[in-house]
CSV table of C-alpha atoms in Angstrom, one decimal:
chain,number,residue,atom,x,y,z
A,127,MET,CA,-5.3,-18.0,-19.8
A,128,ASP,CA,-7.4,-14.8,-19.0
A,129,SER,CA,-10.0,-16.8,-17.0
A,130,SER,CA,-7.4,-18.5,-14.8
A,131,ILE,CA,-4.7,-15.9,-14.5
A,132,LEU,CA,-5.9,-14.4,-11.2
A,133,THR,CA,-6.1,-17.9,-9.7
A,134,LEU,CA,-2.6,-18.6,-10.8
A,135,ILE,CA,-1.4,-15.4,-9.3
A,136,LEU,CA,-3.1,-16.2,-6.0
A,137,LEU,CA,-1.8,-19.8,-5.8
A,138,ALA,CA,1.8,-19.3,-6.9
A,139,PRO,CA,3.0,-17.7,-3.6
A,140,LEU,CA,0.8,-20.1,-1.6
A,141,ALA,CA,2.4,-23.1,-3.3
A,142,GLY,CA,5.8,-21.5,-2.7
A,143,ALA,CA,5.0,-21.0,1.0
A,144,ILE,CA,4.1,-24.7,1.4
A,145,LEU,CA,7.2,-25.8,-0.5
A,146,VAL,CA,9.5,-23.6,1.6
A,147,ALA,CA,7.9,-24.9,4.8
A,148,LEU,CA,8.7,-28.5,3.7
A,149,LEU,CA,12.3,-27.8,2.8
A,150,PRO,CA,15.2,-28.4,5.2
A,151,ASP,CA,16.4,-25.2,6.8
A,152,ARG,CA,19.8,-25.3,5.0
A,153,GLY,CA,21.8,-22.3,3.9
A,154,LYS,CA,20.1,-20.1,1.4
A,155,LEU,CA,17.9,-22.8,-0.1
A,156,SER,CA,14.6,-21.3,1.2
A,157,ALA,CA,15.7,-17.9,0.1
A,158,TRP,CA,16.5,-19.1,-3.5
A,159,VAL,CA,13.1,-20.9,-3.7
A,160,THR,CA,11.3,-17.9,-2.4
A,161,LEU,CA,13.1,-15.6,-4.9
A,162,LEU,CA,12.2,-17.9,-7.8
A,163,THR,CA,8.6,-18.1,-6.6
A,164,THR,CA,8.3,-14.3,-6.4
A,165,LEU,CA,9.8,-13.9,-9.8
A,166,VAL,CA,7.3,-16.3,-11.3
A,167,SER,CA,4.5,-14.6,-9.4
A,168,PHE,CA,5.6,-11.2,-10.7
A,169,GLY,CA,5.8,-12.5,-14.2
A,170,LEU,CA,2.2,-13.7,-13.9
A,171,THR,CA,1.0,-10.3,-12.7
A,172,LEU,CA,2.4,-8.7,-15.9
A,173,HIS,CA,-0.2,-10.6,-17.9
A,174,LEU,CA,-2.8,-8.3,-16.4
A,175,PRO,CA,-1.7,-4.9,-17.9
A,176,ALA,CA,-0.7,-6.7,-21.1
A,177,HIS,CA,-4.2,-7.9,-21.7
A,178,PHE,CA,-6.3,-5.3,-19.8
A,179,ASN,CA,-8.8,-3.6,-22.1
A,180,LEU,CA,-8.7,0.2,-21.5
A,181,GLN,CA,-11.9,0.6,-23.5
A,182,GLN,CA,-14.0,-1.3,-21.0
A,183,SER,CA,-15.1,-0.2,-17.6
A,184,GLY,CA,-15.8,-2.6,-14.8
A,185,PHE,CA,-14.0,-5.8,-13.8
A,186,GLN,CA,-12.0,-8.0,-16.1
A,187,PHE,CA,-10.4,-11.5,-15.8
A,188,VAL,CA,-13.4,-12.3,-13.7
A,189,VAL,CA,-14.0,-15.7,-12.1
A,190,ASN,CA,-17.2,-16.3,-10.2
A,191,LYS,CA,-17.8,-19.8,-8.9
A,192,PRO,CA,-19.9,-21.1,-5.9
A,193,TRP,CA,-17.7,-22.1,-3.0
A,194,ILE,CA,-20.0,-22.5,0.1
A,195,GLU,CA,-23.7,-23.0,-0.4
A,196,SER,CA,-24.9,-21.6,2.9
A,197,PRO,CA,-24.1,-18.8,3.6
A,198,ALA,CA,-23.7,-18.2,-0.2
A,199,ILE,CA,-20.0,-17.5,-0.5
A,200,PHE,CA,-18.5,-17.4,-4.0
A,201,TYR,CA,-14.9,-17.6,-5.2
A,202,HIS,CA,-15.4,-14.3,-7.0
A,203,VAL,CA,-12.3,-12.4,-8.2
A,204,GLY,CA,-11.5,-9.8,-10.8
A,205,VAL,CA,-9.5,-6.6,-11.3
A,206,ASP,CA,-10.4,-3.2,-12.6
A,207,GLY,CA,-8.4,0.0,-13.1
A,208,LEU,CA,-8.2,0.5,-9.3
A,209,SER,CA,-6.8,-2.9,-8.5
A,210,LEU,CA,-4.8,-3.6,-11.7
A,211,TRP,CA,-1.6,-1.8,-10.8
A,212,LEU,CA,-1.8,-2.6,-7.1
A,213,THR,CA,-1.8,-6.3,-8.0
A,214,VAL,CA,1.3,-5.8,-10.2
A,215,LEU,CA,2.9,-3.8,-7.4
A,216,VAL,CA,2.5,-6.7,-4.9
A,217,GLY,CA,4.2,-8.9,-7.5
A,218,LEU,CA,7.1,-6.4,-7.9
A,219,LEU,CA,7.6,-6.0,-4.2
A,220,GLY,CA,8.0,-9.8,-3.8
A,221,PRO,CA,11.5,-10.2,-5.2
A,222,VAL,CA,12.4,-6.8,-3.8
A,223,GLY,CA,11.5,-8.0,-0.3
A,224,VAL,CA,13.5,-11.3,-0.7
A,225,LEU,CA,16.6,-9.5,-1.9
A,226,ALA,CA,16.2,-6.9,0.9
A,227,SER,CA,16.2,-9.8,3.4
A,228,TRP,CA,19.0,-11.7,1.8
A,229,ASN,CA,21.7,-10.6,4.3
A,230,SER,CA,19.6,-9.5,7.2
A,231,ILE,CA,17.6,-12.8,7.8
A,232,THR,CA,20.1,-15.4,8.9
A,233,ARG,CA,18.2,-17.6,11.3
A,234,ARG,CA,15.0,-19.7,10.9
A,235,GLN,CA,15.0,-18.7,7.2
A,236,LYS,CA,12.4,-21.1,6.0
A,237,VAL,CA,9.9,-19.8,8.7
A,238,PHE,CA,10.5,-16.3,7.6
A,239,TYR,CA,10.2,-17.0,3.8
A,240,SER,CA,7.2,-19.2,4.1
A,241,LEU,CA,5.3,-16.5,6.1
A,242,PHE,CA,6.6,-13.9,3.6
A,243,LEU,CA,5.0,-15.8,0.8
A,244,LEU,CA,1.8,-16.4,2.8
A,245,GLN,CA,1.6,-12.6,3.3
A,246,GLN,CA,2.0,-12.0,-0.4
A,247,THR,CA,-0.9,-14.5,-1.1
A,248,ALA,CA,-3.1,-12.5,1.4
A,249,MET,CA,-2.3,-9.2,-0.3
A,250,TYR,CA,-3.2,-10.6,-3.7
A,251,GLY,CA,-6.4,-11.8,-2.3
A,252,VAL,CA,-7.4,-8.5,-0.8
A,253,PHE,CA,-6.9,-6.7,-4.1
A,254,ILE,CA,-8.7,-9.2,-6.3
A,255,SER,CA,-11.6,-10.4,-4.1
A,256,LEU,CA,-15.1,-9.3,-5.1
A,257,ASP,CA,-17.0,-11.4,-2.5
A,258,LEU,CA,-17.0,-9.6,0.8
A,259,MET,CA,-16.5,-12.7,2.9
A,260,VAL,CA,-13.6,-13.9,0.8
A,261,TYR,CA,-12.1,-10.4,1.0
A,262,TYR,CA,-12.5,-10.4,4.8
A,263,GLY,CA,-10.7,-13.8,4.9
A,264,PHE,CA,-7.7,-12.4,3.0
A,265,TRP,CA,-7.8,-9.1,5.0
A,266,GLU,CA,-7.5,-11.1,8.3
A,267,LEU,CA,-4.9,-13.4,6.8
A,268,SER,CA,-2.7,-10.4,5.8
A,269,LEU,CA,-2.4,-9.5,9.5
A,270,VAL,CA,-1.3,-12.8,10.9
A,271,PRO,CA,2.1,-13.3,9.2
A,272,MET,CA,3.0,-9.7,9.9
A,273,ALA,CA,2.3,-10.0,13.6
A,274,ILE,CA,4.3,-13.3,13.9
A,275,LEU,CA,7.3,-12.0,11.9
A,276,ILE,CA,7.5,-8.8,14.0
A,277,ALA,CA,7.5,-10.9,17.2
A,278,MET,CA,10.1,-13.3,15.8
A,279,TYR,CA,12.4,-11.1,13.9
A,280,GLY,CA,11.9,-7.7,15.6
A,281,ARG,CA,14.9,-5.7,16.5
A,282,LYS,CA,14.8,-5.0,20.2
A,283,GLU,CA,11.2,-4.9,21.3
A,284,GLY,CA,9.6,-7.1,18.7
A,285,SER,CA,7.1,-8.7,21.0
A,286,LYS,CA,5.8,-5.4,22.3
A,287,ALA,CA,5.5,-4.0,18.8
A,288,ALA,CA,3.7,-7.2,17.5
A,289,THR,CA,1.2,-7.0,20.4
A,290,LYS,CA,0.4,-3.4,19.6
A,291,PHE,CA,0.1,-4.2,15.9
A,292,PHE,CA,-2.2,-7.1,16.7
A,293,LEU,CA,-4.5,-5.1,19.0
A,294,PHE,CA,-4.7,-2.1,16.7
A,295,THR,CA,-5.4,-4.0,13.6
A,296,PHE,CA,-7.4,-7.0,14.8
A,297,ILE,CA,-9.9,-5.3,17.1
A,298,PRO,CA,-11.3,-3.0,14.3
A,299,SER,CA,-11.8,-6.2,12.2
A,300,ALA,CA,-14.6,-7.3,14.6
A,301,PRO,CA,-17.0,-4.5,13.7
A,302,LEU,CA,-16.1,-5.0,10.0
A,303,LEU,CA,-17.1,-8.6,10.2
A,304,VAL,CA,-20.4,-7.7,12.0
A,305,ALA,CA,-21.1,-5.1,9.3
A,306,ILE,CA,-20.5,-7.6,6.5
A,307,LEU,CA,-22.7,-10.2,8.1
A,308,TRP,CA,-25.5,-7.6,8.6
A,309,LEU,CA,-25.3,-6.8,4.9
A,310,TYR,CA,-25.6,-10.5,4.1
A,311,ALA,CA,-28.6,-10.9,6.5
A,312,ARG,CA,-30.4,-8.0,4.8
A,313,THR,CA,-29.5,-8.8,1.1
A,314,GLY,CA,-28.6,-12.5,1.0
A,315,THR,CA,-25.3,-11.8,-0.9
A,316,PHE,CA,-21.7,-11.0,-0.3
A,317,ASN,CA,-21.2,-9.9,-4.0
A,318,PHE,CA,-19.6,-6.5,-4.2
A,319,SER,CA,-21.4,-5.5,-7.4
A,320,GLU,CA,-24.8,-6.7,-6.3
A,321,LEU,CA,-24.4,-4.9,-2.9
A,322,ARG,CA,-23.4,-1.7,-4.6
A,323,ILE,CA,-26.6,-1.8,-6.8
A,324,LEU,CA,-28.8,-2.6,-3.8
A,325,ILE,CA,-27.4,0.1,-1.7
A,326,GLY,CA,-27.5,2.6,-4.5
A,327,ALA,CA,-31.2,1.8,-5.1
A,328,GLY,CA,-32.0,2.5,-1.5
A,329,ALA,CA,-32.9,-1.1,-0.7
A,330,LEU,CA,-31.4,-0.8,2.8
A,331,PRO,CA,-32.4,1.6,5.6
A,332,ALA,CA,-30.2,4.7,5.5
A,333,GLY,CA,-29.8,5.0,9.3
A,334,ALA,CA,-28.4,1.5,9.7
A,335,LEU,CA,-26.2,1.9,6.6
A,336,PHE,CA,-24.5,4.9,8.2
A,337,TRP,CA,-23.3,2.6,11.1
A,338,VAL,CA,-22.4,-0.2,8.7
A,339,ALA,CA,-20.3,2.3,6.7
A,340,LEU,CA,-18.7,3.6,9.9
A,341,ALA,CA,-17.7,0.1,10.8
A,342,PHE,CA,-16.0,-0.4,7.4
A,343,LEU,CA,-14.3,2.9,7.7
A,344,PHE,CA,-13.0,2.3,11.3
A,345,ALA,CA,-11.2,-0.9,10.2
A,346,PHE,CA,-9.7,0.7,7.1
A,347,ALA,CA,-8.7,4.0,8.9
A,348,VAL,CA,-6.7,2.1,11.5
A,349,LYS,CA,-4.9,0.1,8.8
A,350,VAL,CA,-4.0,3.2,6.7
A,351,PRO,CA,-3.5,4.7,9.4
A,352,VAL,CA,-5.5,7.9,9.6
A,353,PHE,CA,-4.6,10.4,12.4
A,354,PRO,CA,-5.1,9.9,15.3
A,355,LEU,CA,-5.3,6.1,14.8
A,356,HIS,CA,-1.6,5.7,14.0
A,357,GLY,CA,-0.3,4.5,17.4
A,358,TRP,CA,1.0,1.2,16.0
A,359,LEU,CA,2.9,2.7,13.0
A,360,ALA,CA,6.2,3.9,14.5
A,361,ASP,CA,6.7,0.8,16.6
A,362,THR,CA,6.0,-1.5,13.6
A,363,PHE,CA,8.3,0.4,11.3
A,364,GLY,CA,11.0,0.4,14.1
A,365,GLU,CA,10.7,-3.4,14.8
A,366,ALA,CA,9.5,-5.1,11.6
A,367,PRO,CA,12.0,-6.8,9.3
A,368,VAL,CA,12.7,-4.6,6.3
A,369,ALA,CA,10.8,-6.8,3.8
A,370,MET,CA,7.6,-6.8,5.9
A,371,ALA,CA,7.8,-3.1,6.9
A,372,MET,CA,7.8,-2.1,3.3
A,373,VAL,CA,4.4,-3.9,2.7
A,374,VAL,CA,2.6,-3.0,5.9
A,375,ALA,CA,1.7,0.6,5.5
A,376,GLY,CA,-0.9,2.2,3.4
A,377,LYS,CA,-2.0,0.3,0.3
A,378,LEU,CA,-4.3,-2.2,1.9
A,379,GLY,CA,-6.2,0.4,3.9
A,380,ILE,CA,-6.3,3.0,1.2
A,381,TYR,CA,-7.4,0.5,-1.4
A,382,SER,CA,-10.2,-0.8,0.9
A,383,MET,CA,-11.4,2.8,1.5
A,384,LEU,CA,-11.6,3.4,-2.2
A,385,ARG,CA,-13.3,0.0,-3.0
A,386,PHE,CA,-15.4,-0.9,0.0
A,387,HIS,CA,-16.1,2.4,1.8
A,388,VAL,CA,-16.5,5.1,-0.9
A,389,GLY,CA,-17.4,2.4,-3.5
A,390,LEU,CA,-20.1,0.8,-1.5
A,391,PHE,CA,-21.4,3.7,0.7
A,392,PRO,CA,-21.1,6.9,-1.4
A,393,ILE,CA,-23.7,8.9,0.5
A,394,GLN,CA,-22.4,7.9,3.9
A,395,SER,CA,-18.8,8.5,2.8
A,396,LYS,CA,-19.8,11.9,1.5
A,397,ALA,CA,-21.5,12.8,4.8
A,398,ILE,CA,-18.3,12.0,6.8
A,399,ALA,CA,-15.9,13.4,4.2
A,400,PRO,CA,-15.4,16.8,6.0
A,401,LEU,CA,-14.2,15.0,9.2
A,402,LEU,CA,-11.8,12.8,7.2
A,403,ILE,CA,-10.5,15.8,5.2
A,404,THR,CA,-9.8,17.6,8.5
A,405,LEU,CA,-8.0,14.6,10.0
A,406,ALA,CA,-6.1,14.1,6.8
A,407,VAL,CA,-4.8,17.7,6.8
A,408,ILE,CA,-3.9,17.4,10.5
A,409,GLY,CA,-2.1,14.2,9.7
A,410,ILE,CA,-0.1,15.7,6.9
A,411,LEU,CA,1.3,18.5,9.2
A,412,TYR,CA,1.5,16.3,12.3
A,413,GLY,CA,3.5,13.6,10.5
A,414,ALA,CA,5.8,16.1,8.8
A,415,CYS,CA,6.5,17.9,12.0
A,416,LEU,CA,7.3,14.7,14.0
A,417,ALA,CA,9.5,13.4,11.1
A,418,LEU,CA,11.6,16.6,11.5
A,419,VAL,CA,12.5,15.8,15.1
A,420,GLN,CA,13.1,12.1,14.9
A,421,ARG,CA,16.5,10.7,15.9
A,422,ASP,CA,15.9,7.1,14.6
A,423,PHE,CA,15.5,6.8,10.9
A,424,TRP,CA,12.9,4.0,11.1
A,425,ARG,CA,10.7,6.3,13.2
A,426,PHE,CA,11.5,9.1,10.8
A,427,LEU,CA,10.2,6.9,8.0
A,428,ALA,CA,7.1,6.1,10.0
A,429,PHE,CA,6.0,9.7,10.5
A,430,ALA,CA,6.9,10.6,7.0
A,431,ALA,CA,4.6,7.8,5.8
A,432,LEU,CA,1.9,9.1,8.1
A,433,SER,CA,2.1,12.5,6.4
A,434,HIS,CA,2.1,11.1,2.9
A,435,LEU,CA,-0.7,8.6,3.6
A,436,SER,CA,-2.8,11.5,5.0
A,437,LEU,CA,-2.3,13.3,1.7
A,438,ILE,CA,-3.6,10.3,-0.1
A,439,THR,CA,-6.6,10.2,2.3
A,440,LEU,CA,-7.3,13.8,1.4
A,441,GLY,CA,-7.4,12.8,-2.3
A,442,VAL,CA,-9.8,10.0,-1.6
A,443,TYR,CA,-12.3,12.1,0.4
A,444,GLY,CA,-12.1,15.1,-1.8
A,445,PHE,CA,-14.6,13.3,-4.1
A,446,THR,CA,-13.2,14.4,-7.4
A,447,PHE,CA,-12.1,12.3,-10.4
A,448,VAL,CA,-8.7,13.9,-10.3
A,449,GLY,CA,-8.2,13.4,-6.6
A,450,TRP,CA,-9.2,9.7,-6.9
A,451,SER,CA,-6.8,9.1,-9.7
A,452,GLY,CA,-4.1,11.0,-7.9
A,453,ALA,CA,-4.7,9.0,-4.7
A,454,THR,CA,-4.4,5.7,-6.5
A,455,TYR,CA,-1.3,6.9,-8.4
A,456,GLN,CA,0.2,8.1,-5.1
A,457,ILE,CA,-0.3,4.7,-3.5
A,458,LEU,CA,2.0,3.2,-6.3
A,459,ASN,CA,4.5,6.1,-5.8
A,460,ASN,CA,4.6,5.7,-2.0
A,461,GLU,CA,5.1,2.0,-2.2
A,462,LEU,CA,8.0,2.3,-4.7
A,463,ILE,CA,9.6,5.1,-2.7
A,464,ASP,CA,9.2,3.4,0.7
A,465,ALA,CA,10.5,0.1,-0.7
A,466,ALA,CA,13.6,1.8,-1.9
A,467,LEU,CA,14.1,3.7,1.3
A,468,PHE,CA,13.7,0.6,3.4
A,469,VAL,CA,16.3,-1.2,1.4
A,470,LEU,CA,18.7,1.8,1.6
A,471,LEU,CA,18.3,2.4,5.3
A,472,GLY,CA,18.4,-1.3,5.9
A,473,ALA,CA,21.7,-1.4,4.0
A,474,LEU,CA,23.1,1.4,6.2
A,475,GLU,CA,21.9,-0.3,9.4
A,476,ILE,CA,23.7,-3.6,8.4
A,477,ARG,CA,26.9,-1.8,7.6
A,478,TYR,CA,27.1,0.5,10.6
A,479,ALA,CA,24.9,-1.3,13.2
A,480,THR,CA,22.8,1.7,14.1
A,481,SER,CA,19.7,3.5,13.0
A,482,GLN,CA,20.5,6.7,14.9
A,483,ILE,CA,20.7,9.5,12.4
A,484,ALA,CA,23.1,11.5,14.5
A,485,ALA,CA,25.7,8.7,14.2
A,486,TYR,CA,26.1,9.3,10.5
A,487,GLY,CA,27.8,12.0,8.5
A,488,GLY,CA,29.9,12.5,5.4
A,489,LEU,CA,28.9,9.2,3.7
A,490,ALA,CA,28.7,10.4,0.1
A,491,ASN,CA,32.4,9.8,-0.6
A,492,ARG,CA,32.5,6.5,1.2
A,493,VAL,CA,29.4,4.9,-0.5
A,494,PRO,CA,28.8,6.9,-3.6
A,495,ARG,CA,26.4,4.5,-5.3
A,496,LEU,CA,24.2,4.3,-2.2
A,497,ALA,CA,24.3,8.0,-1.8
A,498,THR,CA,23.3,8.6,-5.5
A,499,ILE,CA,20.3,6.3,-5.3
A,500,PHE,CA,19.3,7.7,-1.9
A,501,VAL,CA,19.3,11.3,-3.4
A,502,ILE,CA,17.2,10.2,-6.4
A,503,VAL,CA,14.6,8.5,-4.1
A,504,SER,CA,14.6,11.5,-1.8
A,505,LEU,CA,13.8,13.8,-4.7
A,506,ALA,CA,11.0,11.5,-5.8
A,507,MET,CA,9.6,11.6,-2.3
A,508,ILE,CA,9.5,15.4,-2.1
A,509,GLY,CA,7.7,15.6,-5.4
A,510,LEU,CA,10.4,16.9,-7.7
A,511,PRO,CA,9.0,17.4,-11.3
A,512,MET,CA,9.9,14.6,-13.7
A,513,LEU,CA,9.8,12.1,-10.9
A,514,ASN,CA,6.8,10.0,-9.9
A,515,GLY,CA,6.1,11.7,-6.5
A,516,PHE,CA,5.3,15.0,-8.3
A,517,VAL,CA,2.4,13.5,-10.4
A,518,GLY,CA,0.4,12.1,-7.5
A,519,GLU,CA,0.9,15.1,-5.2
A,520,PHE,CA,0.0,17.6,-8.0
A,521,LEU,CA,-3.2,15.7,-8.8
A,522,ILE,CA,-4.3,15.6,-5.2
A,523,LEU,CA,-3.5,19.2,-4.3
A,524,SER,CA,-5.0,20.6,-7.5
A,525,SER,CA,-8.2,18.6,-7.0
A,526,THR,CA,-8.3,19.7,-3.4
A,527,PHE,CA,-7.9,23.4,-4.4
A,528,ALA,CA,-10.6,23.2,-7.1
A,529,GLY,CA,-13.0,20.8,-5.5
A,530,VAL,CA,-12.7,21.0,-1.7
A,531,SER,CA,-11.2,24.2,-0.3
A,532,HIS,CA,-8.5,26.7,-1.1
A,533,ARG,CA,-7.6,26.9,2.5
A,534,TRP,CA,-7.2,23.1,3.0
A,535,ALA,CA,-5.2,22.9,-0.2
A,536,ALA,CA,-2.9,25.7,1.1
A,537,VAL,CA,-2.4,23.9,4.5
A,538,ALA,CA,-1.8,20.6,2.7
A,539,THR,CA,0.8,22.3,0.5
A,540,LEU,CA,2.6,23.5,3.6
A,541,GLY,CA,2.9,19.8,4.6
A,542,VAL,CA,4.4,19.0,1.3
A,543,ILE,CA,7.0,21.8,1.7
A,544,LEU,CA,7.8,20.4,5.2
A,545,SER,CA,8.3,17.0,3.6
A,546,ALA,CA,11.0,18.5,1.4
A,547,ALA,CA,12.6,20.0,4.4
A,548,TYR,CA,12.8,16.8,6.5
A,549,MET,CA,13.9,14.7,3.6
A,550,LEU,CA,16.7,17.0,2.4
A,551,TRP,CA,17.8,17.5,6.0
A,552,LEU,CA,18.1,13.7,6.4
A,553,VAL,CA,20.2,13.6,3.2
A,554,GLN,CA,22.4,16.4,4.5
A,555,ARG,CA,22.9,14.8,7.9
A,556,VAL,CA,23.7,11.3,6.6
A,557,PHE,CA,25.7,11.9,3.5
A,558,TYR,CA,27.3,15.3,3.7
A,559,GLY,CA,29.2,17.4,6.2
A,560,GLN,CA,31.9,16.1,8.4
A,561,GLU,CA,32.5,12.4,8.6
A,562,SER,CA,31.3,10.9,11.9
A,563,LYS,CA,33.3,8.4,14.0
A,564,ILE,CA,31.6,5.3,12.6
A,565,THR,CA,31.5,6.4,8.9
A,566,SER,CA,35.1,7.4,8.9
A,567,ALA,CA,35.9,3.7,9.4
A,568,GLY,CA,34.6,3.0,5.9
A,569,ALA,CA,32.3,0.4,4.5
A,570,LEU,CA,31.3,-1.5,1.4
A,571,ASP,CA,29.2,0.3,-1.1
A,572,LEU,CA,26.0,-1.3,-2.5
A,573,ARG,CA,26.4,-4.9,-3.5
A,574,LEU,CA,25.3,-6.3,-6.9
A,575,GLY,CA,22.2,-7.8,-5.4
A,576,GLU,CA,21.2,-4.5,-3.8
A,577,GLN,CA,21.8,-2.6,-7.0
A,578,LEU,CA,19.6,-5.1,-8.9
A,579,VAL,CA,16.8,-4.1,-6.6
A,580,LEU,CA,17.4,-0.4,-6.3
A,581,TRP,CA,18.3,0.7,-9.9
A,582,PRO,CA,15.1,-0.7,-11.4
A,583,LEU,CA,13.1,1.1,-8.8
A,584,ALA,CA,14.9,4.4,-9.4
A,585,VAL,CA,14.3,4.0,-13.2
A,586,LEU,CA,10.7,3.2,-12.6
A,587,MET,CA,10.3,6.4,-10.5
A,588,LEU,CA,11.7,8.4,-13.4
A,589,VAL,CA,9.5,6.6,-16.0
A,590,MET,CA,6.4,7.1,-13.9
A,591,GLY,CA,7.3,10.8,-13.5
A,592,VAL,CA,7.9,11.4,-17.2
A,593,SER,CA,5.0,9.4,-18.6
A,594,PRO,CA,2.2,9.0,-16.0
A,595,ASN,CA,-0.6,8.6,-18.5
A,596,PHE,CA,0.4,5.0,-19.2
A,597,TRP,CA,-0.7,4.2,-15.6
A,598,LEU,CA,-3.4,6.8,-15.2
A,599,HIS,CA,-5.4,5.7,-18.3
A,600,ALA,CA,-5.9,2.3,-16.7
A,601,ILE,CA,-6.6,3.8,-13.2
A,602,GLU,CA,-9.3,6.1,-14.6
A,603,VAL,CA,-11.2,3.2,-16.0
A,604,ALA,CA,-12.4,2.4,-12.5
A,605,PRO,CA,-13.0,5.7,-10.7
A,606,ARG,CA,-14.7,7.8,-13.4
A,607,PRO,CA,-17.8,5.7,-13.7
A,608,ILE,CA,-18.1,5.2,-9.9
A,609,MET,CA,-17.7,8.8,-9.0
A,610,LEU,CA,-20.0,10.0,-11.8
A,611,GLN,CA,-22.7,7.6,-10.6
A,612,GLN,CA,-22.3,8.6,-7.0
A,613,THR,CA,-21.5,12.3,-6.9
A,614,PRO,CA,-22.2,13.9,-10.2
A,615,SER,CA,-22.5,17.4,-8.7
A,616,ILE,CA,-19.0,17.6,-7.4
A,617,ASP,CA,-17.1,16.6,-10.5
A,618,MET,CA,-15.0,19.8,-10.7
A,619,LEU,CA,-12.0,18.7,-12.7
A,620,GLY,CA,-12.7,15.4,-14.5
A,621,GLN,CA,-14.5,14.9,-17.7
A,622,PRO,CA,-17.8,12.9,-17.8
A,623,ASP,CA,-17.5,9.4,-18.9
A,624,VAL,CA,-19.8,6.4,-19.4
A,625,ILE,CA,-21.9,5.6,-16.4
A,626,PRO,CA,-21.6,1.9,-15.6
A,627,GLY,CA,-24.4,-0.5,-16.3
A,628,THR,CA,-26.6,-1.5,-13.5
A,629,SER,CA,-25.2,-5.0,-13.7
A,630,GLY,CA,-22.3,-3.8,-11.8
A,631,GLY,CA,-20.0,-3.1,-14.7
A,632,GLU,CA,-18.4,-6.5,-14.8
A,633,VAL,CA,-16.8,-7.5,-18.1
A,634,GLN,CA,-16.2,-11.2,-18.5
A,635,ARG,CA,-13.1,-11.8,-20.7
């Protein structure tokens, strides 16, 4: 089972996508098949943490088989502490996305759900691929369903938002492909572990490597997005269907930064880290300030995401063990919180037919269950202790304070304070005060299906806030060895651990 689990995880949503595409577009049939597929897929991902060996660094559940002889492309997959929880997260967001779309997607359902499952396949592929060409294929595949779905199911200006998303995310992929091919031309391999060893041993010219690393970074920074490359984010959040918007931001770009930028090019990453730290701090404040003045809650969510993703970027390029672990943990937090907020705000939009914040008011008494969960999620987002958001933010800010700069840490903390201001202000404007004209008409509270999505997410936020070590122990299996090997002099907060073997640290189970 261990040797085939990643292949099963990868193929389950793909098989579901093909099946849904072949079904007649009749009622909720495609939605039910998609929900069943995502539940099976999520169940398969739970095998990974259940059988992951915390005592072993490197990759586990590895499969490495020849695929194409020339160029030498291998079906090479595996997970370590960095990709373990992200793979599970993709599985968890599958059924959440289906249930979030249950009432909002009413036309061409089989097209929507087959593309949704194809997107999930691509995301799995990005997180488990260890052959750079296979990774690139899944990276590109992850962009296609999103662009199509924004164009087909966007709210008012879907075509315009899809075009902007396409241009912003596809164009940076061109230099990424050229950089990958250059590495292959000089080394004869796409294997991540072998490339890391060769680059670490100085087998490639340092001058050329700087530009190769820059090409990787450019593609990832746009996808995160890093300020000022965020031009696509607000339109995508505003137009994308709820289920797709909750998966688009952050995790693919941040993960790729950790794995394929810092992981492959440590010296080049360290050289450009001061610029990225500066942009990250600007992004934290810029996103927070713009979130404060937004009138539409989808655009509000976009700029809040920019601020929080900039904080994660700060953790990545601070080059400390604690910052790396905090960044990875914060990716999980952000995805859970954003997923819950998308479902909640989507529920409000369906009930009241508007996303204008000013149209709301006094909803707490009308929809008490929705208001309760919204407040819990908001408190998690602003980093209240005992909830998941606190853990990641604390790790990133403390590592920045100790390992980067006191001043940058202070400025970043100001952004976190602003996030509390804009989130609590949103809660106050929507749920408290005088009832507005549209909310005084009343509406149904959360339905059973919506509660089945939201309450587990809220409980998970509490569990991750109370007992973070369950997740952090697995996460630290990956970053500690890599960071020790690459930047031993800047380990300010972490404890030394075993340096990985020169074989790349793979562990075949």
